Coordinates of C-alpha atoms in Angstrom, one line a residue:
M1 CA -78.2 148.8 139.1
P2 CA -78.9 151.4 136.4
F3 CA -80.3 150.3 133.2
Q4 CA -77.7 150.1 130.4
D5 CA -78.5 149.4 126.7
S6 CA -75.5 147.2 126.3
C7 CA -75.1 144.0 124.2
I8 CA -73.4 140.7 124.9
P9 CA -70.3 140.4 122.7
V10 CA -70.6 138.6 119.4
E11 CA -69.6 134.9 119.8
R12 CA -68.3 132.9 116.9
G13 CA -69.0 129.3 116.1
C14 CA -67.0 126.7 114.1
L15 CA -65.0 128.1 111.2
G16 CA -65.5 131.7 112.4
V17 CA -69.3 131.8 111.7
E18 CA -70.9 134.8 113.5
L19 CA -73.7 133.7 115.8
P20 CA -76.8 135.9 116.2
Q21 CA -76.8 138.6 118.9
E22 CA -79.4 139.1 121.6
R23 CA -79.8 142.4 123.4
C24 CA -80.2 142.2 127.2
C25 CA -79.8 144.3 130.2
E26 CA -77.0 143.7 132.7
G27 CA -79.4 143.4 135.5
D28 CA -81.6 140.9 133.7
L29 CA -79.9 137.6 134.5
S30 CA -82.9 135.6 133.3
A31 CA -82.6 137.1 129.9
H32 CA -78.8 136.2 129.8
K33 CA -79.6 132.6 130.7
T34 CA -82.3 132.6 128.0
W35 CA -79.8 133.8 125.4
D36 CA -77.3 131.1 126.5
D37 CA -79.9 128.4 126.3
R38 CA -81.0 129.4 122.8
V39 CA -77.6 130.2 121.2
Q40 CA -75.5 127.3 122.4
P41 CA -77.7 124.6 120.7
K42 CA -77.6 126.6 117.5
A43 CA -73.8 126.8 117.7
Q44 CA -73.5 123.1 118.3
G45 CA -75.9 122.5 115.4
L46 CA -73.7 124.7 113.1
C47 CA -70.6 122.9 114.2
Q48 CA -72.1 119.5 113.5
N49 CA -73.4 120.5 110.1
E50 CA -70.0 121.9 109.1
R51 CA -68.3 118.8 110.2
R52 CA -70.7 116.6 108.3
R53 CA -70.3 118.7 105.2
L54 CA -66.5 118.6 105.4
S55 CA -66.5 114.8 106.0
S56 CA -68.8 114.2 103.1
V57 CA -66.6 116.3 100.8
L58 CA -63.5 114.3 101.9
I59 CA -65.3 111.0 101.4
N60 CA -66.4 112.1 97.9
V61 CA -62.9 113.2 97.0
A62 CA -61.5 109.8 98.2
K63 CA -64.2 108.1 96.0
V64 CA -63.2 110.2 93.0
L65 CA -59.5 109.2 93.5
L66 CA -60.4 105.5 93.8
L67 CA -62.7 105.6 90.7
L68 CA -59.9 107.4 88.8
Y69 CA -57.4 104.7 89.8
M70 CA -59.8 102.0 88.6
F71 CA -60.5 104.0 85.5
I72 CA -56.8 104.1 84.6
C73 CA -56.3 100.4 85.5
S74 CA -59.2 99.5 83.2
L75 CA -57.6 101.4 80.4
D76 CA -54.4 99.4 80.9
I77 CA -56.3 96.1 80.9
L78 CA -58.3 97.3 77.9
S79 CA -55.0 97.7 76.0
S80 CA -53.8 94.3 77.1
A81 CA -57.1 92.8 75.9
F82 CA -56.8 94.4 72.5
Q83 CA -53.2 93.1 72.2
L84 CA -54.3 89.6 73.1
A85 CA -57.1 89.7 70.5
G86 CA -55.2 91.4 67.7
G87 CA -51.5 91.5 68.6
K88 CA -50.4 88.7 66.3
V89 CA -52.5 90.2 63.5
A90 CA -50.7 93.5 64.1
G91 CA -47.3 91.7 63.9
D92 CA -48.3 90.1 60.6
I93 CA -49.3 93.5 59.2
F94 CA -45.9 94.9 59.9
R95 CA -44.1 92.0 58.1
D96 CA -44.9 93.1 54.6
S97 CA -42.2 95.7 54.0
A98 CA -43.3 96.1 50.3
I99 CA -46.6 97.6 51.5
L100 CA -45.0 99.7 54.2
S101 CA -42.8 101.4 51.5
N102 CA -46.0 103.2 50.3
P103 CA -46.5 106.3 52.6
V104 CA -50.3 106.1 52.5
A105 CA -50.3 102.4 53.3
G106 CA -47.8 103.0 56.1
L107 CA -50.2 105.6 57.5
V108 CA -53.2 103.3 57.6
V109 CA -51.1 100.5 59.0
G110 CA -50.1 102.7 61.9
I111 CA -53.8 103.6 62.5
L112 CA -55.0 99.9 62.4
V113 CA -52.1 98.5 64.5
T114 CA -52.6 101.2 67.2
V115 CA -56.3 100.6 67.2
L116 CA -55.8 96.9 67.5
V117 CA -53.3 97.1 70.4
Q118 CA -54.8 100.2 71.9
S119 CA -51.3 101.6 72.7
S120 CA -49.2 104.0 70.6
S121 CA -46.2 103.0 72.9
T122 CA -46.5 99.4 71.8
S123 CA -46.8 100.2 68.1
T124 CA -43.9 102.7 68.4
S125 CA -41.7 100.1 70.1
I126 CA -42.5 97.6 67.2
I127 CA -41.5 100.3 64.7
V128 CA -38.3 101.0 66.6
S129 CA -37.4 97.3 66.6
L130 CA -38.0 97.0 62.9
V131 CA -35.8 100.0 62.2
S132 CA -33.0 99.0 64.5
S133 CA -33.0 95.5 63.0
G134 CA -32.7 96.8 59.4
L135 CA -36.1 95.5 58.3
L136 CA -37.6 98.9 58.0
E137 CA -36.1 102.3 57.0
V138 CA -36.7 105.5 58.8
R139 CA -38.3 106.9 55.6
S140 CA -41.0 104.1 55.7
A141 CA -41.4 104.3 59.5
T142 CA -42.3 108.0 59.6
P143 CA -45.8 107.6 58.1
I144 CA -46.5 104.7 60.5
I145 CA -45.6 107.0 63.4
M146 CA -48.2 109.5 62.0
G147 CA -50.8 106.8 61.8
S148 CA -50.1 105.7 65.4
N149 CA -50.6 109.3 66.5
I150 CA -54.1 109.1 64.9
G151 CA -54.9 105.7 66.3
T152 CA -54.2 106.6 69.9
S153 CA -57.0 109.1 69.9
V154 CA -59.6 106.4 69.6
T155 CA -59.6 105.7 73.3
N156 CA -61.0 109.1 74.5
T157 CA -63.6 108.9 71.6
I158 CA -64.8 105.6 73.1
V159 CA -64.9 107.2 76.6
A160 CA -67.0 110.0 75.2
L161 CA -69.6 107.4 74.1
M162 CA -70.3 106.6 77.7
Q163 CA -71.9 110.0 78.2
A164 CA -74.5 109.5 75.5
G165 CA -77.3 109.5 78.1
E166 CA -77.4 113.3 78.5
R167 CA -77.6 115.1 75.2
D168 CA -75.8 118.3 76.2
E169 CA -73.0 116.5 78.1
F170 CA -72.6 114.1 75.1
K171 CA -72.3 117.0 72.7
R172 CA -69.5 118.7 74.8
A173 CA -67.7 115.4 75.6
F174 CA -67.7 114.2 72.0
A175 CA -66.5 117.5 70.7
G176 CA -63.7 117.5 73.3
A177 CA -62.7 114.0 72.3
T178 CA -62.8 114.5 68.5
V179 CA -60.7 117.7 68.6
H180 CA -57.7 115.4 69.0
D181 CA -58.8 113.4 65.9
C182 CA -59.3 116.6 63.9
F183 CA -55.9 118.0 64.8
N184 CA -54.2 114.7 63.9
W185 CA -56.0 114.3 60.6
L186 CA -55.4 117.9 59.5
S187 CA -51.7 117.6 60.4
V188 CA -51.4 114.4 58.4
L189 CA -53.1 115.9 55.4
V190 CA -50.4 118.6 55.3
L191 CA -47.3 116.9 56.6
L192 CA -47.6 113.5 54.9
P193 CA -47.3 114.8 51.4
L194 CA -44.5 117.2 52.6
E195 CA -42.6 114.3 54.1
A196 CA -43.1 112.1 51.1
S197 CA -41.8 114.7 48.8
S198 CA -39.0 116.4 50.8
G199 CA -38.3 114.1 53.8
L200 CA -38.5 117.1 56.2
L201 CA -39.1 115.2 59.4
R202 CA -36.4 112.6 58.5
W203 CA -33.9 115.4 57.8
L204 CA -34.6 117.3 61.0
S205 CA -34.4 114.1 63.2
H206 CA -31.2 113.0 61.5
A207 CA -29.6 116.4 62.1
V208 CA -30.4 116.2 65.8
V209 CA -29.2 112.6 66.2
S210 CA -25.8 113.3 64.4
S211 CA -25.2 116.4 66.5
F212 CA -25.3 114.5 69.8
H213 CA -23.0 111.8 71.2
L214 CA -25.6 109.5 72.7
K215 CA -25.1 106.6 75.1
G216 CA -27.5 103.8 75.9
G217 CA -29.2 103.4 79.2
Q218 CA -31.1 100.8 81.1
D219 CA -34.8 101.6 81.5
A220 CA -37.1 104.5 80.8
P221 CA -38.9 106.1 83.7
E222 CA -42.3 104.6 84.4
L223 CA -44.0 106.9 86.9
L224 CA -47.7 105.9 86.5
K225 CA -47.0 102.1 86.3
I226 CA -45.5 102.2 89.8
I227 CA -49.0 102.9 91.0
T228 CA -51.1 100.8 88.6
E229 CA -48.9 97.7 88.0
P230 CA -49.4 96.2 91.5
F231 CA -53.1 95.8 90.6
T232 CA -53.0 95.2 86.8
K233 CA -50.2 92.5 87.2
L234 CA -52.6 90.5 89.3
I235 CA -55.1 90.4 86.4
I236 CA -52.9 89.8 83.3
Q237 CA -49.3 90.0 82.2
L238 CA -48.2 90.0 78.6
D239 CA -45.1 88.9 76.7
K240 CA -44.9 91.8 74.2
S241 CA -41.8 90.4 72.6
V242 CA -44.1 87.9 70.8
I243 CA -45.6 90.7 68.7
T244 CA -42.2 92.2 67.9
G245 CA -40.8 88.7 67.0
I246 CA -43.7 88.1 64.6
A247 CA -43.1 91.5 63.0
T248 CA -39.4 90.8 62.6
G249 CA -40.1 87.4 60.9
N250 CA -39.4 85.0 63.8
E251 CA -41.6 82.0 63.0
H252 CA -41.0 80.4 66.4
M253 CA -42.9 83.3 68.1
R254 CA -46.1 82.5 66.1
N255 CA -46.9 79.4 68.2
R256 CA -46.2 81.2 71.5
S257 CA -48.9 82.7 73.7
L258 CA -48.9 86.4 74.6
V259 CA -49.9 85.5 78.1
K260 CA -46.7 85.6 80.2
I261 CA -46.1 82.5 82.3
W262 CA -42.5 82.9 83.6
C263 CA -41.3 86.1 85.2
R264 CA -38.0 87.3 86.5
S265 CA -37.8 87.5 90.3
G266 CA -34.3 89.1 90.5
P267 CA -30.7 88.3 89.9
Q268 CA -29.2 85.1 91.4
T269 CA -25.4 85.3 91.9
H270 CA -23.0 82.4 91.9
A271 CA -19.2 82.1 91.9
E272 CA -17.2 80.5 89.0
N273 CA -13.6 80.0 88.0
L274 CA -12.7 81.7 84.7
S275 CA -9.6 81.6 82.5
V276 CA -8.7 85.0 81.0
S277 CA -6.2 85.4 78.1
S278 CA -3.5 88.0 78.6
S279 CA -0.1 88.9 77.3
A280 CA 1.5 86.6 79.8
G281 CA -0.8 83.7 79.0
W282 CA -3.9 82.3 80.6
T283 CA -4.8 83.5 84.1
A284 CA -7.3 81.9 86.4
L285 CA -9.8 84.2 88.1
N286 CA -12.6 83.8 90.6
A287 CA -15.6 85.7 89.3
T288 CA -19.1 86.2 90.6
L289 CA -21.7 85.9 87.8
S290 CA -25.4 86.9 88.0
A291 CA -28.2 85.2 86.3
A292 CA -31.9 86.0 86.2
K293 CA -33.9 83.8 88.5
M294 CA -37.2 82.7 86.9
Q295 CA -40.4 81.8 88.6
K296 CA -44.0 81.4 87.6
C297 CA -46.0 84.6 87.2
R298 CA -48.9 85.4 89.5
H299 CA -52.0 86.5 87.7
L300 CA -55.4 85.2 86.9
F301 CA -54.7 83.5 83.6
V302 CA -51.2 82.0 84.2
D303 CA -52.6 78.4 84.3
S304 CA -55.4 79.0 81.8
S305 CA -55.8 76.6 78.9
M306 CA -57.9 79.2 76.9
S307 CA -56.6 80.7 73.7
D308 CA -55.3 84.3 73.5
L309 CA -58.4 85.4 71.7
A310 CA -60.7 83.9 74.4
V311 CA -58.7 85.6 77.2
G312 CA -58.6 88.8 75.2
L313 CA -62.4 88.8 74.7
I314 CA -63.0 88.1 78.4
L315 CA -60.7 91.0 79.5
L316 CA -62.2 93.2 76.8
A317 CA -65.8 92.7 78.2
A318 CA -64.6 93.1 81.8
S319 CA -62.5 96.2 81.2
L320 CA -65.3 97.9 79.2
L321 CA -67.7 97.1 82.0
V322 CA -65.4 98.6 84.7
L323 CA -64.6 101.5 82.4
C324 CA -68.2 102.4 81.8
S325 CA -69.1 101.9 85.5
C326 CA -66.2 104.1 86.7
L327 CA -67.0 106.8 84.1
V328 CA -70.7 107.0 85.1
L329 CA -69.9 107.1 88.8
L330 CA -67.1 109.7 88.2
V331 CA -69.5 112.0 86.3
K332 CA -72.1 111.7 89.1
L333 CA -69.6 112.4 91.8
L334 CA -68.1 115.3 90.0
N335 CA -71.5 116.7 89.4
S336 CA -72.3 116.5 93.1
L337 CA -68.9 118.0 94.1
L338 CA -68.7 120.6 91.4
K339 CA -72.1 122.3 91.6
G340 CA -73.2 125.8 92.4
Q341 CA -70.5 128.3 93.1
V342 CA -67.8 125.7 93.1
T343 CA -68.4 125.0 89.4
K344 CA -68.3 128.7 88.6
V345 CA -65.1 129.2 90.5
I346 CA -63.3 126.2 88.9
H347 CA -64.7 127.1 85.4
Q348 CA -63.4 130.7 85.7
L349 CA -60.0 129.5 87.1
I350 CA -59.4 127.0 84.3
N351 CA -60.9 128.9 81.4
T352 CA -60.0 132.5 82.2
D353 CA -57.2 134.2 80.2
F354 CA -54.3 136.2 81.5
P355 CA -55.0 140.0 81.7
Y356 CA -54.3 142.2 78.6
P357 CA -51.8 142.2 76.9
F358 CA -50.7 138.7 78.0
Q359 CA -53.9 136.8 77.2
W360 CA -52.2 135.0 74.3
L361 CA -49.9 133.3 76.8
T362 CA -52.7 131.4 78.4
G363 CA -53.0 128.8 75.7
Y364 CA -49.3 128.1 75.6
L365 CA -49.3 127.6 79.4
A366 CA -52.1 125.1 78.9
I367 CA -49.9 123.3 76.3
L368 CA -47.2 123.1 78.9
V369 CA -49.6 121.8 81.5
G370 CA -50.9 119.1 79.1
A371 CA -47.4 118.1 78.3
G372 CA -46.4 117.9 81.9
M373 CA -49.4 115.9 83.0
T374 CA -49.0 113.5 80.1
F375 CA -45.3 113.1 81.0
V376 CA -46.4 112.2 84.6
V377 CA -49.0 109.7 83.6
Q378 CA -46.9 108.5 80.6
S379 CA -50.0 108.1 78.3
S380 CA -51.8 110.7 76.2
S381 CA -54.8 108.3 76.1
V382 CA -55.1 108.3 79.9
F383 CA -54.8 112.1 80.1
T384 CA -57.3 112.9 77.3
S385 CA -59.7 110.2 78.5
A386 CA -59.5 111.7 82.1
I387 CA -60.4 115.2 80.9
T388 CA -63.2 114.1 78.6
P389 CA -65.8 113.8 81.4
L390 CA -64.8 117.2 82.7
I391 CA -65.4 118.6 79.3
G392 CA -68.8 116.9 79.2
I393 CA -70.0 118.4 82.5
G394 CA -68.8 121.8 81.4
V395 CA -65.9 122.3 83.8
I396 CA -63.3 122.6 80.9
S397 CA -64.3 124.5 77.8
L398 CA -63.5 123.2 74.3
E399 CA -61.2 126.2 73.7
R400 CA -59.2 125.3 76.7
A401 CA -59.3 121.5 76.0
Y402 CA -57.7 122.1 72.6
P403 CA -54.3 123.4 73.9
L404 CA -54.3 120.8 76.7
T405 CA -54.7 118.1 74.0
L406 CA -51.9 119.5 71.9
G407 CA -49.7 119.5 75.0
S408 CA -50.6 115.8 75.6
N409 CA -49.3 115.0 72.1
I410 CA -46.0 116.7 73.0
G411 CA -45.9 114.9 76.4
T412 CA -46.3 111.4 74.9
T413 CA -43.4 112.1 72.5
T414 CA -41.1 113.1 75.3
T415 CA -41.8 109.8 77.0
A416 CA -40.9 108.0 73.7
I417 CA -37.7 110.1 73.5
L418 CA -36.7 109.0 77.1
A419 CA -37.5 105.4 76.2
A420 CA -35.3 105.7 73.1
L421 CA -32.4 107.1 75.1
A422 CA -32.7 104.1 77.4
S423 CA -32.2 101.7 74.5
P424 CA -29.1 99.6 74.0
S425 CA -26.2 101.3 72.2
D426 CA -26.7 99.4 68.9
K427 CA -30.3 100.4 68.6
L428 CA -30.0 103.9 70.1
A429 CA -29.6 106.0 66.9
A430 CA -32.5 104.5 65.1
A431 CA -34.8 104.5 68.1
F432 CA -33.9 108.1 68.9
Q433 CA -34.5 109.2 65.3
V434 CA -37.9 107.6 65.1
A435 CA -38.9 109.2 68.4
L436 CA -37.7 112.6 67.2
C437 CA -39.8 112.2 64.0
H438 CA -42.8 111.7 66.3
F439 CA -41.8 114.8 68.3
F440 CA -41.3 117.1 65.2
F441 CA -44.6 115.9 63.7
N442 CA -46.5 117.2 66.7
V443 CA -44.5 120.4 67.0
L444 CA -45.1 121.2 63.3
G445 CA -48.8 120.4 63.7
I446 CA -49.0 122.8 66.6
L447 CA -47.3 125.5 64.5
L448 CA -49.8 124.9 61.7
W449 CA -53.0 124.8 63.7
Y450 CA -52.6 126.9 66.9
P451 CA -50.6 130.2 66.9
V452 CA -53.0 132.1 64.5
P453 CA -56.6 132.0 65.8
L454 CA -58.0 131.7 62.3
T455 CA -56.1 128.5 61.7
R456 CA -57.6 126.7 64.7
L457 CA -59.8 124.7 62.5
P458 CA -60.0 121.6 64.7
I459 CA -62.1 123.5 67.2
G460 CA -64.8 124.3 64.6
M461 CA -64.7 120.8 63.2
A462 CA -65.0 119.2 66.6
R463 CA -67.9 121.4 67.6
F464 CA -69.7 120.5 64.3
L465 CA -69.2 116.8 65.1
G466 CA -70.5 117.3 68.6
E467 CA -73.7 119.0 67.4
R468 CA -74.3 116.2 64.9
T469 CA -73.8 113.4 67.5
A470 CA -76.1 115.3 69.9
K471 CA -78.8 115.3 67.2
Y472 CA -78.2 111.8 65.8
R473 CA -76.5 109.7 68.5
W474 CA -75.9 106.8 66.2
F475 CA -73.6 109.1 64.2
A476 CA -70.9 108.7 66.9
V477 CA -70.7 105.0 66.4
L478 CA -70.6 105.5 62.6
Y479 CA -67.8 108.1 62.9
L480 CA -65.8 105.7 65.1
L481 CA -66.1 102.8 62.7
L482 CA -65.6 104.9 59.6
C483 CA -62.5 106.9 60.7
F484 CA -60.6 104.2 62.7
L485 CA -61.6 100.9 61.0
L486 CA -63.5 101.0 57.6
L487 CA -61.6 103.8 55.9
P488 CA -58.1 102.6 56.9
S489 CA -59.0 99.0 55.9
V490 CA -60.3 100.1 52.5
V491 CA -57.1 102.2 51.8
L492 CA -54.9 99.3 52.9
V493 CA -56.7 96.9 50.5
L494 CA -56.3 99.4 47.7
S495 CA -52.6 99.9 48.5
M496 CA -52.1 96.2 48.4
A497 CA -53.6 96.2 44.9
G498 CA -51.0 98.7 43.7
W499 CA -50.5 102.4 43.5
Q500 CA -52.3 102.6 40.1
V501 CA -55.5 101.2 41.6
M502 CA -55.3 103.3 44.7
V503 CA -54.8 106.5 42.6
S504 CA -57.6 105.7 40.2
V505 CA -60.1 105.0 43.0
G506 CA -58.8 107.6 45.5
A507 CA -58.3 110.6 43.2
P508 CA -62.0 111.0 42.2
F509 CA -63.1 110.5 45.8
V510 CA -60.7 113.1 47.1
S511 CA -61.6 115.6 44.3
V512 CA -65.3 115.3 45.1
L513 CA -64.6 115.8 48.9
V514 CA -62.5 118.9 48.2
F515 CA -65.2 120.3 45.9
I516 CA -67.9 119.8 48.6
C517 CA -65.7 121.5 51.2
V518 CA -65.0 124.5 49.0
I519 CA -68.7 124.9 48.1
N520 CA -69.7 124.7 51.7
M521 CA -67.2 127.4 52.7
L522 CA -68.4 129.7 49.9
Q523 CA -72.0 129.1 50.8
A524 CA -71.3 130.2 54.4
C525 CA -69.0 133.1 53.6
R526 CA -69.6 134.4 50.1
P527 CA -72.7 132.9 48.6
H528 CA -72.9 135.7 45.9
C529 CA -69.8 134.3 44.2
L530 CA -71.7 131.0 43.4
P531 CA -74.3 130.3 40.8
R532 CA -77.8 130.6 42.1
K533 CA -78.3 126.8 42.0
L534 CA -75.2 126.1 44.1
R535 CA -76.0 128.6 46.9
S536 CA -77.7 125.7 48.7
W537 CA -77.9 121.9 48.4
D538 CA -81.7 121.9 48.1
F539 CA -81.6 120.6 44.5
L540 CA -80.1 117.3 45.8
P541 CA -82.3 114.4 47.1
M542 CA -82.9 114.5 50.9
W543 CA -80.7 111.5 51.6
M544 CA -77.7 113.2 50.0
R545 CA -77.9 116.4 52.0
S546 CA -79.3 115.3 55.3
L547 CA -79.0 112.6 57.9
K548 CA -82.7 112.7 58.6
P549 CA -83.7 109.8 56.3
A550 CA -81.0 107.6 57.7
D551 CA -82.1 108.5 61.2
T552 CA -85.7 107.6 60.4
V553 CA -84.6 104.2 59.1
I554 CA -82.4 103.5 62.1
T555 CA -85.1 104.6 64.5
R556 CA -87.7 102.2 62.9
V557 CA -85.3 99.3 62.9
T558 CA -84.4 100.0 66.6
L559 CA -88.1 100.2 67.5
S560 CA -89.0 97.0 65.7
C561 CA -86.2 95.1 67.4
T562 CA -87.2 96.6 70.7
K563 CA -90.8 95.5 70.2
R564 CA -89.8 92.0 69.1
L565 CA -87.7 91.7 72.2
G566 CA -90.6 93.0 74.3
H567 CA -93.1 90.6 72.8
G568 CA -90.7 87.7 73.3
K569 CA -90.2 88.7 77.0
N570 CA -94.0 89.0 77.4
R571 CA -94.6 85.6 75.9
A572 CA -92.0 84.1 78.1
M573 CA -93.6 85.7 81.1
Q574 CA -97.1 84.5 80.1
R575 CA -95.8 80.9 79.6
K576 CA -94.1 81.1 83.0
H577 CA -97.2 82.2 84.7
Q578 CA -99.3 79.5 83.0
L579 CA -96.8 76.8 84.1
A580 CA -96.9 78.2 87.6
A581 CA -100.7 78.1 87.6
K582 CA -100.8 74.5 86.3
S583 CA -98.3 73.4 88.9
T584 CA -100.3 75.1 91.7
T585 CA -103.5 73.5 90.5
S586 CA -101.9 70.0 90.4
Q587 CA -100.4 70.5 93.8
R588 CA -103.8 71.5 95.1
N589 CA -105.5 68.4 93.5
V590 CA -102.9 66.1 95.1
Q591 CA -103.5 67.7 98.4
L592 CA -107.2 67.3 98.2
A593 CA -106.8 63.7 97.1
G594 CA -104.8 63.0 100.1
E595 CA -107.3 64.6 102.4
N596 CA -110.4 63.1 100.8
P597 CA -110.1 60.2 98.3
A598 CA -113.7 60.5 97.0
P599 CA -113.1 63.7 94.9
S600 CA -110.0 62.1 93.4
K601 CA -112.0 59.0 92.3
L602 CA -114.8 61.1 90.9
H603 CA -112.2 63.1 88.9
D604 CA -110.8 59.8 87.5
L605 CA -114.3 58.6 86.6
H606 CA -114.9 61.9 84.7
R607 CA -111.7 61.5 82.8
L608 CA -112.6 57.9 81.9
Q609 CA -116.0 59.0 80.6
D610 CA -114.4 61.8 78.5
S611 CA -111.9 59.4 76.9
M612 CA -114.7 56.8 76.1
S613 CA -116.9 59.5 74.5
T614 CA -113.9 60.7 72.4
R615 CA -113.3 57.1 71.1
L616 CA -117.0 56.7 70.2

């Protein structure tokens, strides 16, 4: 046959991958066989590699979903643990209506109670019960709602602490978590004085409530709990009416445990004869009545004799352990999945704006996405805690996390509104008005701190806090204790002493703080407007203008404690080795004595001589 410079057609492997060509002559059958023998193993190898890669990706995705499920369940159990440990204390805090009439005291009470029970939904339900029962006015409840909005952001700040091992990840994660805190604090600083002086939120919510004819329902939708409750109910179940009863002054609830023992298993129907009064007299009727059938709950602590505090501490340690483990494994799996080109594609997809001139709509779309996702999971803490690791590994930028967080604030208020609409008719108006106060507070906060780019101060504040915590990691713990525990507790104590004491102590502190902020802004923007001495803080001692001296002290204390622990462990190990050597020597002597009694007798004779010489 004549020679033809033709090629065998290109073959394709798995997923359309082009296989390498080999040029051969038509008459050269041996070359064709050689091509088949070489290319087919390559094609099979490519198919096997692609299948392995696909199966590993699917397995990793399943692991991520499982860890995310355990992460959400651990957050739920963490909330239950905090309620067991501090729920009755929270109920006692709500009892003093004289303190709650002070707006600042109401604010810090809302913060402390929400931190204690780790659930803004629980604290809001207590507030609704107090308002509907007439023990608390809507005017006093509004600052408490603002405080619960601040207290619920502590969860994602705790989650950010779990990424402290990697400095850059910790900086991004802590900034993404604290942007929620900064937004809430700034909104409170503006809206709390406005509400105390004019009652704006109360007036808006009252106008909406009076314009609707509302009817009570049965239950609010619980989308996420359908998935998580089958597992969390096996661990612990709580009777939340105990906290509400203590807050409303029911002394019988004080001796009851928060651990639920008896649960409803469903309605049980039975027939009865009833006499009904009518215009013609009394008429006998056969009616079928339904009563709730009670049975013992099924969870780990249903038959426990431990106190609520002990159960709460056990669950707190276990849930924190599971939370940390899930978070560390999630970050590692996400880093393995989202690496290389995949990270770049997802980062561009999430953080890219719409084309000009519609780029300003991107942030508002992110707000809607955050609100929708929070409505689905029914918890702003769960949503913000879930995106915190993604912020830490760099998938979501801080600028995109900010509108997502604002949307989560809106989403959690819509859940409260639906829960209020499902309240009984006698409690509906008060519950709906309190939920609307929460909603309008977040909407007005967004209008204050988002539409104009220059007013997006929470982003800069959160970035500053992230840089500080990356440099001094202990600062994160100090921030957490100061903002969510120490400062609210001090303000609460001052408010209990009277408004005169609170103003006399708080006014100088606030004045100094405002002065420092103004001087810092002028130093950064217009230093020529300041006197030469105030253009920097160098005239102050080092401990007043830097965290370096405190960091040195904390580092020395930490190293000394570590050395002491190390010395203690070394001494214990040396003592253990000495005891092991002595026991080995004694066993060897016993063995030798059994084999040959003469050395044993000589050893006893030497010991007797030593003792006699000692006596002499």
